[in-house]
Short mmCIF file of C-alpha atoms in Angstrom, two decimals:
data_model
loop_
_atom_site.label_atom_id
_atom_site.label_comp_id
_atom_site.label_asym_id
_atom_site.label_seq_id
_atom_site.Cartn_x
_atom_site.Cartn_y
_atom_site.Cartn_z
CA ASP A 159 -12.93 11.84 59.15
CA ALA A 160 -12.84 11.34 63.11
CA SER A 161 -16.93 11.25 63.04
CA GLN A 162 -16.68 8.40 60.50
CA VAL A 163 -14.17 6.40 62.48
CA ARG A 164 -16.42 6.74 65.70
CA ARG A 165 -19.63 5.95 63.70
CA ARG A 166 -17.79 2.79 62.13
CA GLU A 167 -16.44 1.81 65.70
CA SER A 168 -19.84 2.02 67.29
CA SER A 169 -21.59 -0.31 64.75
CA ARG A 170 -19.24 -3.13 65.41
CA SER A 171 -19.31 -5.44 68.09
CA ARG A 172 -17.15 -5.43 71.10
CA GLU A 173 -15.78 -8.73 70.13
CA ARG A 174 -15.09 -7.70 66.72
CA ARG A 175 -13.24 -4.74 67.72
CA GLN A 176 -11.26 -6.88 70.16
CA GLU A 177 -10.49 -9.25 67.44
CA GLU A 178 -9.22 -6.48 65.13
CA ARG A 179 -7.00 -4.99 67.94
CA VAL A 180 -5.50 -8.36 68.51
CA ALA A 181 -4.99 -8.82 64.75
CA ALA A 182 -3.28 -5.52 64.60
CA VAL A 183 -0.99 -6.20 67.55
CA LYS A 184 -0.09 -9.58 66.01
CA ALA A 185 0.73 -7.87 62.74
CA ARG A 186 2.88 -5.44 64.24
CA LEU A 187 4.95 -7.92 66.28
CA GLU A 188 5.16 -9.99 63.07
CA ALA A 189 6.65 -6.89 61.29
CA ASP A 190 8.93 -6.42 64.19
CA LYS A 191 10.37 -10.11 63.91
CA GLY A 192 11.05 -10.47 67.70
CA SER A 193 12.92 -7.29 68.26
CA ARG A 194 12.56 -6.74 72.11
CA PRO A 195 12.30 -3.46 73.99
CA LYS A 196 15.46 -2.36 75.28
CA TRP A 197 13.94 -2.11 78.92
CA ILE A 198 13.45 -5.97 79.05
CA VAL A 199 16.51 -7.40 81.06
CA GLU A 200 17.99 -10.53 79.96
CA ALA A 201 18.76 -13.13 82.59
CA PRO A 202 22.59 -13.52 82.92
CA ALA A 203 23.77 -16.63 81.38
CA ALA A 204 25.78 -17.47 84.30
CA ALA A 205 22.97 -17.60 86.64
CA ALA A 206 20.78 -19.84 84.36
CA GLN A 207 23.67 -22.24 84.01
CA ALA A 208 24.32 -22.03 87.68
CA THR A 209 20.42 -22.95 88.22
CA VAL A 210 20.76 -25.94 85.89
CA ALA A 211 24.20 -26.94 87.48
CA GLN A 212 22.84 -26.89 90.99
CA GLY A 213 20.05 -29.29 90.32
CA ALA A 214 22.31 -31.92 89.00
CA ASP A 215 25.46 -31.67 90.99
CA GLY A 216 23.88 -31.52 94.28
CA VAL A 217 25.63 -28.25 94.77
CA LYS A 218 24.14 -26.24 97.85
CA ARG A 219 20.98 -24.20 96.85
CA GLU A 220 21.00 -21.89 100.07
CA PRO A 221 23.42 -19.79 101.96
CA GLU A 222 24.85 -21.41 105.18
CA GLU A 223 23.77 -18.16 107.03
CA SER A 224 20.84 -18.60 109.05
CA ARG A 225 17.38 -16.62 108.33
CA GLU A 226 18.16 -14.24 111.26
CA GLU A 227 21.79 -13.41 109.78
CA LEU A 228 20.22 -12.95 106.45
CA LEU A 229 17.62 -10.64 107.82
CA LYS A 230 20.51 -8.52 109.30
CA MET A 231 22.28 -8.20 105.84
CA SER A 232 21.62 -5.22 103.74
CA VAL A 233 19.21 -5.69 100.65
CA SER A 234 22.20 -5.34 98.14
CA LYS A 235 24.13 -7.94 99.76
CA LEU A 236 20.94 -10.15 99.60
CA LYS A 237 20.55 -9.40 95.95
CA GLU A 238 24.34 -10.53 95.41
CA LEU A 239 23.53 -13.94 97.26
CA LEU A 240 20.42 -14.37 95.12
CA GLN A 241 22.41 -13.86 92.12
CA LYS A 242 25.27 -16.11 93.35
CA PHE A 243 22.92 -19.15 93.98
CA GLY A 244 21.10 -18.58 90.57
CA LYS A 245 17.99 -17.07 91.76
CA THR A 246 15.95 -13.97 90.75
CA ALA A 247 15.00 -10.97 92.86
CA ARG A 248 11.84 -10.54 90.55
CA GLY A 249 8.78 -9.90 92.90
CA CYS A 250 10.66 -9.26 96.18
CA VAL A 251 9.58 -6.01 97.75
CA GLU A 252 10.64 -6.24 101.33
CA LYS A 253 13.72 -7.70 102.87
CA ARG A 254 11.84 -10.75 104.35
CA ASP A 255 10.88 -11.61 100.63
CA PHE A 256 14.63 -11.71 99.64
CA VAL A 257 15.34 -13.81 102.65
CA ASP A 258 12.37 -16.21 101.99
CA ARG A 259 13.83 -16.53 98.35
CA LEU A 260 17.19 -17.29 99.51
CA LYS A 261 16.15 -19.40 102.39
CA PRO A 262 12.59 -20.77 102.66
CA ALA A 263 10.90 -20.76 106.00
CA PRO A 264 10.66 -24.01 107.87
CA LYS A 265 7.44 -25.60 107.35
CA ALA A 266 5.42 -25.94 110.69
#
């Protein structure tokens, strides 16, 4: 049985196998009808609303603290500030990344 499957796959072109894989994944997603894995985290509704409100109302988008003061803070405090200002910490690895997201460096 396994040898027949291997023989069948080797006779098909790479593009054809790729198309079949894509079709199988699409069929599986259609069968699931949009159920998302539990590890995917939804953005908090308050943060999404804060982002929209900040642009329209002219509310501050950055903390008052200077970059040097932000660099002295703990990462957990920086994460809280990011959430407060409606920004995400996704992609931030080092403390400097969090600070850059909160208060971008001045352009030279």
